[in-house]
């Protein structure tokens, strides 16, 4: 069974790494980004928007208060927001879906985001007549691929990728001769589009769907391995 190479920040990969290791799968953790919170929070709005758990973590690290209503992208972000004492009012699978799901009577909103983003959620909300703005509260600083990560690319490896940003960083770090040996799994079509070669795409852009895809790939690889040993 080849290793699974995880390239998200360590805290984002921890749960998946533990689940894989519990199944006896070799895991190589080689983050391509680290999350650096801003120096302070901006003036907050009555309602908050988080499109990643990294935003919630930065909000907490910067002393964000509890009790505010929050809208989130993804169940993982929603769980983090609830753990931070926020009142989760709605959850969507992606930012585009959230832009139409937030009700028109929502309070003034602030999207707390990273320095690198795709699209403009606050602008999309304003086109619907809502009061919305955004603010950067963390940066996604690139990190070179570790020696362990480079060693994993010398043989077959399974590589789940969760964001266009991480996929682009991985594409820049991956040697050209390694691509044929890799089984690439993308969380969404946008992630797949950031890669120079084809990948398998999760049914929906969320962690549960990526886990199901990983399970399918691991099961198929196990069957192929047993067949090859007969």
mmCIF file of C-alpha atoms in Angstrom:
data_model
loop_
_atom_site.group_PDB
_atom_site.id
_atom_site.type_symbol
_atom_site.label_atom_id
_atom_site.label_comp_id
_atom_site.label_asym_id
_atom_site.label_seq_id
_atom_site.Cartn_x
_atom_site.Cartn_y
_atom_site.Cartn_z
ATOM 1 C CA UNK A 1 0.000 0.000 0.000
ATOM 2 C CA UNK A 2 1.510 3.364 -0.950
ATOM 3 C CA UNK A 3 1.664 6.192 1.569
ATOM 4 C CA UNK A 4 -0.860 9.008 1.682
ATOM 5 C CA UNK A 5 0.882 12.363 1.379
ATOM 6 C CA UNK A 6 -0.894 15.144 3.273
ATOM 7 C CA UNK A 7 0.045 18.697 2.318
ATOM 8 C CA UNK A 8 -2.378 20.848 4.312
ATOM 9 C CA UNK A 9 -1.229 22.712 7.449
ATOM 10 C CA UNK A 10 -0.553 20.249 10.255
ATOM 11 C CA UNK A 11 -3.605 21.159 12.336
ATOM 12 C CA UNK A 12 -5.888 20.710 9.309
ATOM 13 C CA UNK A 13 -4.448 17.266 8.551
ATOM 14 C CA UNK A 14 -4.376 15.920 12.111
ATOM 15 C CA UNK A 15 -7.783 14.232 12.130
ATOM 16 C CA UNK A 16 -7.383 12.646 8.705
ATOM 17 C CA UNK A 17 -3.872 11.464 9.556
ATOM 18 C CA UNK A 18 -5.137 9.793 12.726
ATOM 19 C CA UNK A 19 -7.974 8.031 10.857
ATOM 20 C CA UNK A 20 -5.610 6.734 8.189
ATOM 21 C CA UNK A 21 -3.023 5.500 10.675
ATOM 22 C CA UNK A 22 -5.769 3.731 12.622
ATOM 23 C CA UNK A 23 -6.410 1.745 9.434
ATOM 24 C CA UNK A 24 -2.732 0.855 9.104
ATOM 25 C CA UNK A 25 -2.073 3.299 6.267
ATOM 26 C CA UNK A 26 1.319 4.984 6.113
ATOM 27 C CA UNK A 27 0.936 8.760 6.295
ATOM 28 C CA UNK A 28 3.499 11.370 5.311
ATOM 29 C CA UNK A 29 2.698 14.854 6.599
ATOM 30 C CA UNK A 30 4.399 17.540 4.527
ATOM 31 C CA UNK A 31 2.538 20.854 4.882
ATOM 32 C CA UNK A 32 2.944 23.301 2.017
ATOM 33 C CA UNK A 33 1.518 26.221 3.988
ATOM 34 C CA UNK A 34 1.509 27.559 7.513
ATOM 35 C CA UNK A 35 -1.205 29.801 8.881
ATOM 36 C CA UNK A 36 -0.032 33.092 10.385
ATOM 37 C CA UNK A 37 -2.707 35.160 12.188
ATOM 38 C CA UNK A 38 -2.845 38.916 11.712
ATOM 39 C CA UNK A 39 -1.732 41.200 14.529
ATOM 40 C CA UNK A 40 -5.257 42.120 15.593
ATOM 41 C CA UNK A 41 -8.912 41.773 14.694
ATOM 42 C CA UNK A 42 -10.628 44.447 12.607
ATOM 43 C CA UNK A 43 -13.781 46.210 13.746
ATOM 44 C CA UNK A 44 -16.308 43.382 13.809
ATOM 45 C CA UNK A 45 -19.793 43.328 12.332
ATOM 46 C CA UNK A 46 -22.840 41.887 14.106
ATOM 47 C CA UNK A 47 -22.661 38.787 11.888
ATOM 48 C CA UNK A 48 -19.570 36.859 10.819
ATOM 49 C CA UNK A 49 -18.717 34.647 7.850
ATOM 50 C CA UNK A 50 -16.018 31.971 7.865
ATOM 51 C CA UNK A 51 -15.034 30.031 4.762
ATOM 52 C CA UNK A 52 -12.415 27.873 6.474
ATOM 53 C CA UNK A 53 -11.563 26.546 9.906
ATOM 54 C CA UNK A 54 -8.312 28.516 9.623
ATOM 55 C CA UNK A 55 -10.360 31.706 9.836
ATOM 56 C CA UNK A 56 -12.072 30.503 12.998
ATOM 57 C CA UNK A 57 -8.732 29.516 14.537
ATOM 58 C CA UNK A 58 -7.289 32.950 13.764
ATOM 59 C CA UNK A 59 -10.411 34.630 15.181
ATOM 60 C CA UNK A 60 -9.989 32.712 18.428
ATOM 61 C CA UNK A 61 -6.234 33.360 18.577
ATOM 62 C CA UNK A 62 -6.868 37.085 18.206
ATOM 63 C CA UNK A 63 -9.381 37.139 21.064
ATOM 64 C CA UNK A 64 -12.647 37.101 19.153
ATOM 65 C CA UNK A 65 -15.679 37.133 21.419
ATOM 66 C CA UNK A 66 -18.420 34.524 21.667
ATOM 67 C CA UNK A 67 -22.110 34.676 20.909
ATOM 68 C CA UNK A 68 -22.118 36.292 17.472
ATOM 69 C CA UNK A 69 -24.135 34.695 14.665
ATOM 70 C CA UNK A 70 -21.927 33.070 12.037
ATOM 71 C CA UNK A 71 -22.373 31.549 8.593
ATOM 72 C CA UNK A 72 -19.846 28.943 7.476
ATOM 73 C CA UNK A 73 -18.561 26.990 4.514
ATOM 74 C CA UNK A 74 -18.272 23.296 5.342
ATOM 75 C CA UNK A 75 -19.140 21.237 8.412
ATOM 76 C CA UNK A 76 -15.565 21.350 9.718
ATOM 77 C CA UNK A 77 -15.642 25.140 9.767
ATOM 78 C CA UNK A 78 -19.058 25.064 11.416
ATOM 79 C CA UNK A 79 -17.815 22.721 14.158
ATOM 80 C CA UNK A 80 -14.864 25.028 14.790
ATOM 81 C CA UNK A 81 -17.186 28.039 14.985
ATOM 82 C CA UNK A 82 -19.451 26.284 17.484
ATOM 83 C CA UNK A 83 -16.416 25.326 19.569
ATOM 84 C CA UNK A 84 -15.461 29.024 19.547
ATOM 85 C CA UNK A 85 -18.813 29.874 21.093
ATOM 86 C CA UNK A 86 -20.368 31.331 17.948
ATOM 87 C CA UNK A 87 -23.979 30.720 16.926
ATOM 88 C CA UNK A 88 -23.882 28.942 13.574
ATOM 89 C CA UNK A 89 -26.855 30.144 11.567
ATOM 90 C CA UNK A 90 -26.157 28.360 8.285
ATOM 91 C CA UNK A 91 -23.693 26.051 6.553
ATOM 92 C CA UNK A 92 -23.063 25.634 2.815
ATOM 93 C CA UNK A 93 -20.768 23.387 0.816
ATOM 94 C CA UNK A 94 -18.908 26.269 -0.861
ATOM 95 C CA UNK A 95 -18.727 30.057 -0.955
ATOM 96 C CA UNK A 96 -20.945 30.364 -4.029
ATOM 97 C CA UNK A 97 -23.693 28.397 -2.306
ATOM 98 C CA UNK A 98 -23.313 30.412 0.888
ATOM 99 C CA UNK A 99 -23.639 33.654 -1.083
ATOM 100 C CA UNK A 100 -27.219 32.733 -2.007
ATOM 101 C CA UNK A 101 -28.109 30.886 1.209
ATOM 102 C CA UNK A 102 -27.615 33.729 3.681
ATOM 103 C CA UNK A 103 -31.082 35.224 4.235
ATOM 104 C CA UNK A 104 -31.838 38.789 3.098
ATOM 105 C CA UNK A 105 -32.652 39.847 6.658
ATOM 106 C CA UNK A 106 -29.207 38.873 7.967
ATOM 107 C CA UNK A 107 -27.414 41.543 10.023
ATOM 108 C CA UNK A 108 -24.415 43.432 8.605
ATOM 109 C CA UNK A 109 -21.781 40.809 7.848
ATOM 110 C CA UNK A 110 -18.001 40.547 7.971
ATOM 111 C CA UNK A 111 -16.171 37.789 6.070
ATOM 112 C CA UNK A 112 -13.024 36.960 8.047
ATOM 113 C CA UNK A 113 -10.688 35.407 5.513
ATOM 114 C CA UNK A 114 -7.127 34.602 4.518
ATOM 115 C CA UNK A 115 -4.880 36.799 2.416
ATOM 116 C CA UNK A 116 -5.347 34.477 -0.564
ATOM 117 C CA UNK A 117 -8.928 33.905 -1.678
ATOM 118 C CA UNK A 118 -10.905 32.885 -4.745
ATOM 119 C CA UNK A 119 -13.826 35.071 -5.713
ATOM 120 C CA UNK A 120 -15.306 37.829 -3.563
ATOM 121 C CA UNK A 121 -18.024 36.594 -1.241
ATOM 122 C CA UNK A 122 -18.691 39.988 0.343
ATOM 123 C CA UNK A 123 -19.191 41.578 -3.082
ATOM 124 C CA UNK A 124 -21.564 38.773 -4.080
ATOM 125 C CA UNK A 125 -23.628 39.443 -0.962
ATOM 126 C CA UNK A 126 -23.719 43.161 -1.666
ATOM 127 C CA UNK A 127 -25.174 42.483 -5.117
ATOM 128 C CA UNK A 128 -28.098 40.858 -3.273
ATOM 129 C CA UNK A 129 -28.585 43.998 -1.210
ATOM 130 C CA UNK A 130 -26.967 42.764 2.001
ATOM 131 C CA UNK A 131 -24.476 44.808 3.980
ATOM 132 C CA UNK A 132 -21.180 42.898 3.810
ATOM 133 C CA UNK A 133 -17.460 43.529 3.869
ATOM 134 C CA UNK A 134 -14.362 41.401 4.349
ATOM 135 C CA UNK A 135 -11.108 41.558 6.277
ATOM 136 C CA UNK A 136 -7.906 39.522 6.212
ATOM 137 C CA UNK A 137 -7.115 37.974 9.592
ATOM 138 C CA UNK A 138 -4.497 35.415 8.564
ATOM 139 C CA UNK A 139 -1.950 34.703 5.869
ATOM 140 C CA UNK A 140 -1.250 31.393 4.145
ATOM 141 C CA UNK A 141 2.542 31.401 3.991
ATOM 142 C CA UNK A 142 4.078 28.872 1.560
ATOM 143 C CA UNK A 143 6.419 26.266 3.039
ATOM 144 C CA UNK A 144 8.917 24.222 0.950
ATOM 145 C CA UNK A 145 8.109 20.549 0.513
ATOM 146 C CA UNK A 146 9.866 18.656 3.285
ATOM 147 C CA UNK A 147 12.483 15.952 2.779
ATOM 148 C CA UNK A 148 9.901 13.363 3.861
ATOM 149 C CA UNK A 149 7.520 14.696 1.232
ATOM 150 C CA UNK A 150 10.152 14.509 -1.484
ATOM 151 C CA UNK A 151 11.000 10.949 -0.517
ATOM 152 C CA UNK A 152 7.324 10.011 -0.780
ATOM 153 C CA UNK A 153 7.287 11.257 -4.371
ATOM 154 C CA UNK A 154 9.997 8.771 -5.379
ATOM 155 C CA UNK A 155 7.488 5.928 -5.342
ATOM 156 C CA UNK A 156 3.746 5.538 -5.733
ATOM 157 C CA UNK A 157 1.775 7.812 -3.429
ATOM 158 C CA UNK A 158 -1.799 8.955 -2.914
ATOM 159 C CA UNK A 159 -2.133 12.731 -2.653
ATOM 160 C CA UNK A 160 -5.450 14.284 -1.535
ATOM 161 C CA UNK A 161 -5.561 18.019 -2.254
ATOM 162 C CA UNK A 162 -8.114 20.295 -0.623
ATOM 163 C CA UNK A 163 -7.692 23.766 -2.122
ATOM 164 C CA UNK A 164 -6.576 25.366 -5.390
ATOM 165 C CA UNK A 165 -3.850 27.159 -3.454
ATOM 166 C CA UNK A 166 -2.389 23.938 -2.054
ATOM 167 C CA UNK A 167 -2.750 22.207 -5.422
ATOM 168 C CA UNK A 168 -0.811 25.003 -7.131
ATOM 169 C CA UNK A 169 1.941 24.863 -4.499
ATOM 170 C CA UNK A 170 2.126 21.097 -4.869
ATOM 171 C CA UNK A 171 2.309 21.369 -8.659
ATOM 172 C CA UNK A 172 5.245 23.772 -8.335
ATOM 173 C CA UNK A 173 7.066 21.488 -5.873
ATOM 174 C CA UNK A 174 6.457 18.144 -7.595
ATOM 175 C CA UNK A 175 9.173 16.864 -9.969
ATOM 176 C CA UNK A 176 7.850 16.204 -13.469
ATOM 177 C CA UNK A 177 8.964 12.583 -13.416
ATOM 178 C CA UNK A 178 6.884 11.925 -10.276
ATOM 179 C CA UNK A 179 3.447 12.659 -11.793
ATOM 180 C CA UNK A 180 2.935 9.198 -13.380
ATOM 181 C CA UNK A 181 3.491 7.548 -9.975
ATOM 182 C CA UNK A 182 0.895 9.615 -8.128
ATOM 183 C CA UNK A 183 -2.808 9.065 -7.495
ATOM 184 C CA UNK A 184 -4.156 12.593 -7.169
ATOM 185 C CA UNK A 185 -7.469 13.268 -5.413
ATOM 186 C CA UNK A 186 -9.055 16.715 -5.693
ATOM 187 C CA UNK A 187 -11.731 18.123 -3.407
ATOM 188 C CA UNK A 188 -13.406 20.027 -6.252
ATOM 189 C CA UNK A 189 -13.107 20.843 -9.974
ATOM 190 C CA UNK A 190 -11.388 24.108 -8.982
ATOM 191 C CA UNK A 191 -8.696 22.117 -7.152
ATOM 192 C CA UNK A 192 -8.298 19.759 -10.108
ATOM 193 C CA UNK A 193 -7.900 22.732 -12.464
ATOM 194 C CA UNK A 194 -4.820 23.860 -10.515
ATOM 195 C CA UNK A 195 -3.003 20.609 -11.348
ATOM 196 C CA UNK A 196 -1.113 19.935 -14.591
ATOM 197 C CA UNK A 197 -2.353 16.334 -14.834
ATOM 198 C CA UNK A 198 -5.681 14.578 -14.368
ATOM 199 C CA UNK A 199 -7.012 13.802 -10.919
ATOM 200 C CA UNK A 200 -10.015 12.100 -9.355
ATOM 201 C CA UNK A 201 -12.578 14.535 -7.957
ATOM 202 C CA UNK A 202 -14.704 14.061 -4.843
ATOM 203 C CA UNK A 203 -18.458 13.908 -5.399
ATOM 204 C CA UNK A 204 -19.018 17.029 -3.310
ATOM 205 C CA UNK A 205 -16.504 19.617 -2.050
ATOM 206 C CA UNK A 206 -16.352 18.509 1.570
ATOM 207 C CA UNK A 207 -14.223 16.389 3.842
ATOM 208 C CA UNK A 208 -16.728 13.524 4.051
ATOM 209 C CA UNK A 209 -16.747 13.101 0.274
ATOM 210 C CA UNK A 210 -12.951 13.220 0.149
ATOM 211 C CA UNK A 211 -12.805 10.531 2.840
ATOM 212 C CA UNK A 212 -15.137 8.318 0.803
ATOM 213 C CA UNK A 213 -12.951 8.801 -2.271
ATOM 214 C CA UNK A 214 -9.851 7.974 -0.247
ATOM 215 C CA UNK A 215 -11.493 4.810 1.059
ATOM 216 C CA UNK A 216 -12.380 3.750 -2.497
ATOM 217 C CA UNK A 217 -8.834 4.355 -3.726
ATOM 218 C CA UNK A 218 -7.271 2.522 -0.778
ATOM 219 C CA UNK A 219 -9.642 -0.434 -1.227
ATOM 220 C CA UNK A 220 -8.916 -0.635 -4.952
ATOM 221 C CA UNK A 221 -5.162 -0.458 -4.332
ATOM 222 C CA UNK A 222 -5.423 -3.247 -1.768
ATOM 223 C CA UNK A 223 -7.276 -5.450 -4.259
ATOM 224 C CA UNK A 224 -4.688 -4.710 -6.960
ATOM 225 C CA UNK A 225 -1.901 -5.523 -4.533
ATOM 226 C CA UNK A 226 -3.423 -8.886 -3.591
ATOM 227 C CA UNK A 227 -3.990 -9.722 -7.254
ATOM 228 C CA UNK A 228 -0.383 -8.869 -8.059
ATOM 229 C CA UNK A 229 0.902 -11.180 -5.338
ATOM 230 C CA UNK A 230 -1.100 -14.222 -6.520
#
